[in-house]
Short mmCIF file of C-alpha atoms and ligand atoms in Angstrom, two decimals:
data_model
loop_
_atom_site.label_atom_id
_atom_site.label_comp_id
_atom_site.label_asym_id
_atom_site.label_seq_id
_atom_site.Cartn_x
_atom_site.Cartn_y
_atom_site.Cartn_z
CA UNK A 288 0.00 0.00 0.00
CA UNK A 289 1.38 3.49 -1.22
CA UNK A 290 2.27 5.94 1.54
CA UNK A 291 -0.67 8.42 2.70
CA UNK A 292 -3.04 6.50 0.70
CA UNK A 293 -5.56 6.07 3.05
CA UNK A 294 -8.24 8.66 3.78
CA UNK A 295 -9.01 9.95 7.38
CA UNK A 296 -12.56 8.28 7.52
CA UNK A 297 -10.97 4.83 6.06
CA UNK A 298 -8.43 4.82 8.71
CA UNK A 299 -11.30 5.51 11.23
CA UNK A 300 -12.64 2.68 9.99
CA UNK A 301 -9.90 0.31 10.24
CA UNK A 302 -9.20 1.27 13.24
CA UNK A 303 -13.41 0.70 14.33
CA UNK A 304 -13.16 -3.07 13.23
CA UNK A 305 -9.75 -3.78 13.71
CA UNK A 306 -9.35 -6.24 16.53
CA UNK A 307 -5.48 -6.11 17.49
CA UNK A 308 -4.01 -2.45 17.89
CA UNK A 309 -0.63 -0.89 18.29
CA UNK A 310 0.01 1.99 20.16
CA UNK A 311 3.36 3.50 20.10
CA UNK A 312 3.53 7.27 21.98
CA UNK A 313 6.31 9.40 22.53
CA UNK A 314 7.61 13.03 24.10
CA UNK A 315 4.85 14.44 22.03
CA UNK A 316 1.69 13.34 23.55
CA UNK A 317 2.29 14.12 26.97
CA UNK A 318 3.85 17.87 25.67
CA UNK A 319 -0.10 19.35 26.02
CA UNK A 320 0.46 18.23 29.70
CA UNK A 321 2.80 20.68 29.31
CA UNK A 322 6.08 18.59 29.90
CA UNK A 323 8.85 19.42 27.21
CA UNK A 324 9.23 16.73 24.42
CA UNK A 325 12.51 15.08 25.24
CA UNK A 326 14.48 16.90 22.44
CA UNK A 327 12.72 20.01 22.77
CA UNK A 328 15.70 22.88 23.74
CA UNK A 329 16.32 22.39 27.30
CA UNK A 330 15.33 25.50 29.51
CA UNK A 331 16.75 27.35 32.08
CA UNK A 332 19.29 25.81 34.09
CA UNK A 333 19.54 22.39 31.29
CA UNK A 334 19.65 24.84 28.53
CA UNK A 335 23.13 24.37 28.36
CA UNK A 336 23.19 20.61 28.04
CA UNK A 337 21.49 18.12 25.73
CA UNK A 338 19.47 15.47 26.90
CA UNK A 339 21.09 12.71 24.75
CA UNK A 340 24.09 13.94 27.21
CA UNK A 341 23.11 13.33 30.12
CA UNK A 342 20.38 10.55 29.49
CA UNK A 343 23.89 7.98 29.41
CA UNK A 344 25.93 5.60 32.08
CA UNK A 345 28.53 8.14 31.06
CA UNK A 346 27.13 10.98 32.13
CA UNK A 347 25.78 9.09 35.44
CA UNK A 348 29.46 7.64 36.04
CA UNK A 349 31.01 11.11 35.47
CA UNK A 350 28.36 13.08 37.86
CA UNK A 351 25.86 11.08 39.34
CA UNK A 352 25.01 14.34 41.26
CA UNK A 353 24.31 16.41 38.62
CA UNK A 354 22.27 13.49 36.36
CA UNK A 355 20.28 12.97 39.68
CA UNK A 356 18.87 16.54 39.53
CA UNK A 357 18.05 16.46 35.95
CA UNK A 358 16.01 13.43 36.79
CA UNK A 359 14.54 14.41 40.29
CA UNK A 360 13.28 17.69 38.45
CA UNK A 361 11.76 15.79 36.00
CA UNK A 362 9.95 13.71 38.31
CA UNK A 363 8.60 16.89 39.86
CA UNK A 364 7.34 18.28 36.71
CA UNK A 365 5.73 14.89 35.61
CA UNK A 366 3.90 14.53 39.38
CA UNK A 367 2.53 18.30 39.07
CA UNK A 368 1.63 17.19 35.36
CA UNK A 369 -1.90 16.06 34.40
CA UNK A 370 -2.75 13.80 31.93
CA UNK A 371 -4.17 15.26 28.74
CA UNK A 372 -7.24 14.62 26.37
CA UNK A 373 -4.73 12.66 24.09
CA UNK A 374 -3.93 10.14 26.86
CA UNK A 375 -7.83 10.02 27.53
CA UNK A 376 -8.71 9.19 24.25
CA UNK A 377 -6.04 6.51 24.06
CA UNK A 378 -8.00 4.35 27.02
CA UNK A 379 -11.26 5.29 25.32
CA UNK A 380 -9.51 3.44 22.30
CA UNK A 381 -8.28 0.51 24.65
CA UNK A 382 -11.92 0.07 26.41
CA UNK A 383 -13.07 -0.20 22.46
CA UNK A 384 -10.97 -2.81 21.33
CA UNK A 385 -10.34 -4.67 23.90
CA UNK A 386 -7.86 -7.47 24.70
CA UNK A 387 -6.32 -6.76 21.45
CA UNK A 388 -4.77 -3.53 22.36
CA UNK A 389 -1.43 -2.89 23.34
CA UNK A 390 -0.01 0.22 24.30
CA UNK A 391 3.61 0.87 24.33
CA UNK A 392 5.36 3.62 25.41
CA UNK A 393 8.93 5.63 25.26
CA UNK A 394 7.90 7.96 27.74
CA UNK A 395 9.02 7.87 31.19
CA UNK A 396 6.59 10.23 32.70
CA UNK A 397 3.91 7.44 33.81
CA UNK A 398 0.98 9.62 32.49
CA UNK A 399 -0.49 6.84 30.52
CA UNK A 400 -1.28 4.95 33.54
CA UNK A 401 -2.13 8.04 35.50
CA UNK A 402 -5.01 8.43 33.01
CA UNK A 403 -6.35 4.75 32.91
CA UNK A 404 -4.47 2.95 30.51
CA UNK A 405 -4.30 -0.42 32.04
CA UNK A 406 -0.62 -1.50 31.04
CA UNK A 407 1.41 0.44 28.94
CA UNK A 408 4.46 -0.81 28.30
CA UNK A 409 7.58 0.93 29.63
CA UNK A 410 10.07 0.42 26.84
CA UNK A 411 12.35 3.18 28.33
CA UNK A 412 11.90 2.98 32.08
CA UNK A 413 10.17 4.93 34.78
CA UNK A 414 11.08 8.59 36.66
CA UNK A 415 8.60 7.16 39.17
CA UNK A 416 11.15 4.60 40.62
CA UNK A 417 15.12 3.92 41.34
CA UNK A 418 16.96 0.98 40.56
CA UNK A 419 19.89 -0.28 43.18
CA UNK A 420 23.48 -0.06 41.47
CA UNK A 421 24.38 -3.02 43.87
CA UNK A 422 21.31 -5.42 44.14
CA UNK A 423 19.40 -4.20 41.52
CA UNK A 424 16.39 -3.42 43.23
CA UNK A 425 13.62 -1.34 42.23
CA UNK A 426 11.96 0.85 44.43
CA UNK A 427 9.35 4.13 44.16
CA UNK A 428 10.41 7.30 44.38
CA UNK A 429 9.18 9.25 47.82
CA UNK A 430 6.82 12.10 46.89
CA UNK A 431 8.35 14.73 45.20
CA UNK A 432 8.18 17.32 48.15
CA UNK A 433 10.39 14.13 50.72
CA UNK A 434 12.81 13.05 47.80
CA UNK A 435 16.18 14.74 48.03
CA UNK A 436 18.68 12.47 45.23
CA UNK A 437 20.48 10.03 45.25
CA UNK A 438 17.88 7.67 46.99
CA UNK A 439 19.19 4.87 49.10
CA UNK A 440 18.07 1.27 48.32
CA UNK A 441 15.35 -0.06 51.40
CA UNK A 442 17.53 -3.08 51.12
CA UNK A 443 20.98 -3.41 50.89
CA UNK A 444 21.78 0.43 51.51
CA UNK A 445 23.22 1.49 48.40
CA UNK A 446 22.81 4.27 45.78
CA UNK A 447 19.65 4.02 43.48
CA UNK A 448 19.72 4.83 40.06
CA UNK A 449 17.14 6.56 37.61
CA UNK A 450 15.19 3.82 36.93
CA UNK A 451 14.81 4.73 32.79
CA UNK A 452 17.00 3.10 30.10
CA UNK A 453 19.66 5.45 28.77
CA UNK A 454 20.91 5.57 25.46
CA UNK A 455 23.57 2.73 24.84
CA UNK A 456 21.54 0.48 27.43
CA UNK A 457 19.30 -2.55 26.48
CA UNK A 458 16.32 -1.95 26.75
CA UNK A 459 14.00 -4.48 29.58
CA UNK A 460 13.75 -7.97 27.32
CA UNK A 461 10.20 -8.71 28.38
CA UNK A 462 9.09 -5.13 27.18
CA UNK A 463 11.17 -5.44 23.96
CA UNK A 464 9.16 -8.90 23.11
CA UNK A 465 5.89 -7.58 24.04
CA UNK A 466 6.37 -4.31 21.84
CA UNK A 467 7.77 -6.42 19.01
CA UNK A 468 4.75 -8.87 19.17
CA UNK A 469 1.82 -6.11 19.50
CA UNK A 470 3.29 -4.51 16.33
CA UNK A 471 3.45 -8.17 14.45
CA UNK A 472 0.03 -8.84 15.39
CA UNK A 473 -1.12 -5.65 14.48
CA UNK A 474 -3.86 -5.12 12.14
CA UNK A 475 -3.32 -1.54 12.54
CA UNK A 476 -0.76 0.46 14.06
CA UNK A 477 -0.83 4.25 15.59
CA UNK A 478 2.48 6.01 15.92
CA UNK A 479 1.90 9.38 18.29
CA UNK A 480 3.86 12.24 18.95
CA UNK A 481 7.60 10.33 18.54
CA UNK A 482 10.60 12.01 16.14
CA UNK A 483 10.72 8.48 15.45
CA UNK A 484 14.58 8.83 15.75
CA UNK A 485 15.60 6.36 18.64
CA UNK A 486 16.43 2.86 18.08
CA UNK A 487 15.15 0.03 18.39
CA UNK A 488 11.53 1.21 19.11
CA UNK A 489 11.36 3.62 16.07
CA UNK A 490 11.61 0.32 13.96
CA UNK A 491 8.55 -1.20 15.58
CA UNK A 492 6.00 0.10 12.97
CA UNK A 493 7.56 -1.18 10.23
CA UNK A 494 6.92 -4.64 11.74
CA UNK A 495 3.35 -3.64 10.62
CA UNK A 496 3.98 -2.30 7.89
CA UNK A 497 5.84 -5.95 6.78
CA UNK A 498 3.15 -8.00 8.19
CA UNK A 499 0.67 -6.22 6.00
CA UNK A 500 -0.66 -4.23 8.23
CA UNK A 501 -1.84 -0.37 8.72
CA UNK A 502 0.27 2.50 10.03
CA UNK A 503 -1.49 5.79 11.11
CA UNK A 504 1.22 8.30 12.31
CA UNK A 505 0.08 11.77 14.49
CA UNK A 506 2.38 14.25 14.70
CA UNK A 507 2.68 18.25 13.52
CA UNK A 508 5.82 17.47 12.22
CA UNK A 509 6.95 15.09 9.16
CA UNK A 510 9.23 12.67 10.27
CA UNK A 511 11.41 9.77 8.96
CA UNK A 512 8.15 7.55 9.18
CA UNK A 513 5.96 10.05 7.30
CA UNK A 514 6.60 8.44 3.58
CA UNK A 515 6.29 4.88 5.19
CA UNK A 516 3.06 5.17 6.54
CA UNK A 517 -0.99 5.12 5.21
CA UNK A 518 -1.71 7.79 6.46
CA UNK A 519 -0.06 10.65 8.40
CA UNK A 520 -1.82 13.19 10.25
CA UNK A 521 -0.54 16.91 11.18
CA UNK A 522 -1.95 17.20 14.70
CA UNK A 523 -1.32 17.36 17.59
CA UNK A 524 -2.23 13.51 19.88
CA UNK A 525 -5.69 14.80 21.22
CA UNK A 526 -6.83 16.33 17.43
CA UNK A 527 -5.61 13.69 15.83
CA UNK A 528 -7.02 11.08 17.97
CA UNK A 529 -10.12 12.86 17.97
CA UNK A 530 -10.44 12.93 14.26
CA UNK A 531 -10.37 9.19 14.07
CA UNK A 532 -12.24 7.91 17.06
CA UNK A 533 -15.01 10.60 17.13
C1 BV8 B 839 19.90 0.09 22.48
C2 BV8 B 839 14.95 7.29 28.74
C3 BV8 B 839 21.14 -1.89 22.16
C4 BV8 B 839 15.89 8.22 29.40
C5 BV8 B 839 15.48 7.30 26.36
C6 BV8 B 839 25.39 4.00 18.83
C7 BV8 B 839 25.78 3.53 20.09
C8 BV8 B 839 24.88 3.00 20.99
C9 BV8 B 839 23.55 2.90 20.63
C10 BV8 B 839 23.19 3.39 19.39
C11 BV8 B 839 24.07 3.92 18.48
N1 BV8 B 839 23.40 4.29 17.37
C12 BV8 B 839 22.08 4.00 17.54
C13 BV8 B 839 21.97 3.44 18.75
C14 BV8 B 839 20.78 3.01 19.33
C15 BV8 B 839 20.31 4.15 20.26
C16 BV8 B 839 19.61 5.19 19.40
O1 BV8 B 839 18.58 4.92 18.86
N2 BV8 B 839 20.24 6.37 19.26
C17 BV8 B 839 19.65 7.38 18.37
C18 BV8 B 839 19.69 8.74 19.06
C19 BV8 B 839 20.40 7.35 17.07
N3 BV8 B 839 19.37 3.47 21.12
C20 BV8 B 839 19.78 3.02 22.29
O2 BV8 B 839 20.86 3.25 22.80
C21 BV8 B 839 18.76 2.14 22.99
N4 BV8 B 839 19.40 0.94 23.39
O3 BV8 B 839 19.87 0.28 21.29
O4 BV8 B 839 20.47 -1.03 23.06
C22 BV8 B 839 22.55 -1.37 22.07
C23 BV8 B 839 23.34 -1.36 23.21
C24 BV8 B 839 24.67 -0.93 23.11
C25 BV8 B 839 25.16 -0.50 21.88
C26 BV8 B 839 24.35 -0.47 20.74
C27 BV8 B 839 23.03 -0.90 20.84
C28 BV8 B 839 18.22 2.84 24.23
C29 BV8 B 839 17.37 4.00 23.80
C30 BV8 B 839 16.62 4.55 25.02
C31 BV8 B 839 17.23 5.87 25.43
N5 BV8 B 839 16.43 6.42 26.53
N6 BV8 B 839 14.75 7.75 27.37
C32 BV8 B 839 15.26 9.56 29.64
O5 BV8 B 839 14.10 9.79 29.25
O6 BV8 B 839 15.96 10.40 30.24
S1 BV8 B 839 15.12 7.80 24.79
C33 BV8 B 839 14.31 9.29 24.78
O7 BV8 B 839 14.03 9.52 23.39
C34 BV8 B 839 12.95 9.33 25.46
O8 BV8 B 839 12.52 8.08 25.97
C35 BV8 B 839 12.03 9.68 24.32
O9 BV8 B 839 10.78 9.19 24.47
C36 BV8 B 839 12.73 9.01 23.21
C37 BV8 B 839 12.29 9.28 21.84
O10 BV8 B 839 12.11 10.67 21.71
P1 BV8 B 839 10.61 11.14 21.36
O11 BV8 B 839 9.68 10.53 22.36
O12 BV8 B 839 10.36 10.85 19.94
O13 BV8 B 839 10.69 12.66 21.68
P2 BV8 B 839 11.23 13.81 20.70
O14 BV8 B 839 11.37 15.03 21.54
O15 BV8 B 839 12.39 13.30 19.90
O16 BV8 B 839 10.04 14.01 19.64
C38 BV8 B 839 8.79 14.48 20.08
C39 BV8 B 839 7.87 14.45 18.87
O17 BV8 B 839 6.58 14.88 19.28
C40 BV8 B 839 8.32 15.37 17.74
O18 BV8 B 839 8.29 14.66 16.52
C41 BV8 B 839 7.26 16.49 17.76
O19 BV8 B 839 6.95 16.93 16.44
C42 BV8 B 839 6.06 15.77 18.33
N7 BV8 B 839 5.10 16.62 19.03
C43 BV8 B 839 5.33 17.81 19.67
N8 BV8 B 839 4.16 18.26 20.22
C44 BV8 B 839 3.21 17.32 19.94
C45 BV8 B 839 3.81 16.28 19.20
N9 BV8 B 839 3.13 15.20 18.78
C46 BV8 B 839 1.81 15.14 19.09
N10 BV8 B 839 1.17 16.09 19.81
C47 BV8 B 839 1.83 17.18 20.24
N11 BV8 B 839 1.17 18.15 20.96
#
C-alpha cells in the first residue's frame, strides 16, 4: 500500500473493526500536559546541556550528582503534570478494542497509567522509581516534596539509580518482546507524537507495515516515518485522535 493512501474516515474505519491495535507514543503526547518533548531545547538551568548527554551511564558515572537533579526535576514536573485529552482518548480506544490492544510507550513520565491505561508498556523505564546499582532493586520514588537524590536502596543500603534506560543500554527484554509482538500482530498500528529517531523502538511500525498491516502516524511534524506510513496526520495527539475515534 502506497504511503498516505488512506483517507481519514478509512483509517477511522480500520481502526473501528480492527481487533489487534498498536500503540506506540512518545515526548509528544504528553507535551499538552505541558512537559517538554525530550528533544525540545532544554530550559533554564539544562539549557546548556542536551538530553542525549546526560540521558547515558557516562554521564551518570562522570556526575551522578548532577544526572540525579536532571532526573529528580523531572519527576517533579511529571507529578505536578496532568494527563491530557490525548492520553484520555487513548483508554477510550483501549476500552473499544479490547484485549487486542497494546499500548507501548517511550515515555518515562507514567501519564499513561495516570489516566487509565491499564498496562502500557515501559520500553524506556520509569522517573517514578530507582533501581539499586548493587542489588538491583527497584523501588518508588518518595513524593516529590520528601525526595532529596540520590535515593538509598530499602535493602541493601546502596545508591539508586534513575530507573529509565539510557541511550547505549538494552532496553528491559520482556518489554522489547511484548512491543515487538503487538506490532506483528497488528492489524493496525498508531504512531503518536515520537521524532521516530531512537532505536530500536522507532523500527517497531515497520513490523506492521511488513506484516501487511496499517500504520497511522500523528504528529505536527513530518518525520522519517511520514513516507512509510498510510496515512499521516498533522496534529497534535488529542486532534488527531479525535479525528479518528469521534
Ligand atoms: C539500544 C529514557 C542496544 C531516558 C530514552 C550508537 C551507540 C549505541 C547505541 C546506538 C548507536 N546508534 C544508535 C543506537 C541506538 C540508540 C539510538 O537509537 N540512538 C539514536 C539517538 C540514534 N538506542 C539506544 O541506545 C537504545 N538501546 O539500542 O540497546 C545497544 C546497546 C549498546 C550498543 C548499541 C546498541 C536505548 C534508547 C533509550 C534511550 N532512553 N529515554 C530519559 O528519558 O531520560 S530515549 C528518549 O528519546 C525518550 O525516551 C524519548 O521518548 C525518546 C524518543 O524521543 P521522542 O519521544 O520521539 O521525543 P522527541 O522530543 O524526539 O520528539 C517528540 C515528537 O513529538 C516530535 O516529533 C514532535 O513533532 C512531536 N510533538 C510535539 N508536540 C506534539 C507532538 N506530537 C503530538 N502532539 C503534540 N502536541
Amino acid at each position: 500500500m502506497a504511503p498516505s493512501s488512506l483517507s481519514v474516515a478509512e483509517a477511522a474505519a480500520r481502526l473501528r473493526q480492527a481487533r489487534r491495535v498498536a500503540v506506540l507514543t512518545g515526548a509528544g503526547i504528553s507535551a499538552e500536559s505541558g512537559i517538554p518533548t525530550f528533544r525540545d531545547a532544554q530550559s533554564g538551568l539544562w539549557a546548556r546541556f542536551r538530553p542525549e548527554d546526560l540521558a547515558s551511564p557516562e554521564a551518570y558515572h562522570r556526575d551522578p550528582e548532577l544526572v540525579w537533579q536532571w532526573y529528580a526535576g523531572r519527576y517533579r514536573d511529571v507529578m505536578a503534570a496532568e494527563p491530557n485529552a490525548g492520553h484520555r482518548l487513548l483508554v477510550q480506544l483501549e476500552r473499544q478494542v479490547g484485549e487486542g490492544f497494546s499500548l507501548i510507550t517511550q515515555n518515562v513520565d507514567g501519564l499513561h497509567a495516570r489516566a487509565g491505561s491499564r498496562d502500557p508498556v515501559e520500553l524506556h523505564g520509569t522517573l517514578l522509581s530507582s533501581r539499586c546499582e548493587r542489588c538491583g532493586h527497584v523501588q518508588p520514588l518518595p513524593p516529590p516534596d520528601q525526595f532529596t537524590p540520590p535515593p538509598v536502596c530499602e535493602r541493601c543500603g546502596a545508591r539508586g539509580r534513575p530507573n529509565v534506560v539510557w541511550f547505549g543500554e538494552y532496553l528491559p527484554p520482556d518489554a522489547l518482546s511484548a512491543a515487538e509482538d503487538a506490532f506483528d500482530r497488528a492489524e493496525v498500528a498508531l504512531v503518536i507524537g515520537t521524532s521516530a529517531q531512537v532505536y530500536p523502538a522507532a523500527g517497531l511500525a515497520a513490523e506492521t507495515l511488513r506484516a501487511g498491516g496499517v500504520v497511522i502516524e500523528i504528529n505536527p511534524e513530518p518525520t522519517d516515518l511520514s513516507m512509510q506510513v498510510q496515512l499521516s496526520l498533522r496534529d497534535t495527539a488529542s486532534v488527531g485522535l479525535r479525528r479518528l475515534l469521534e
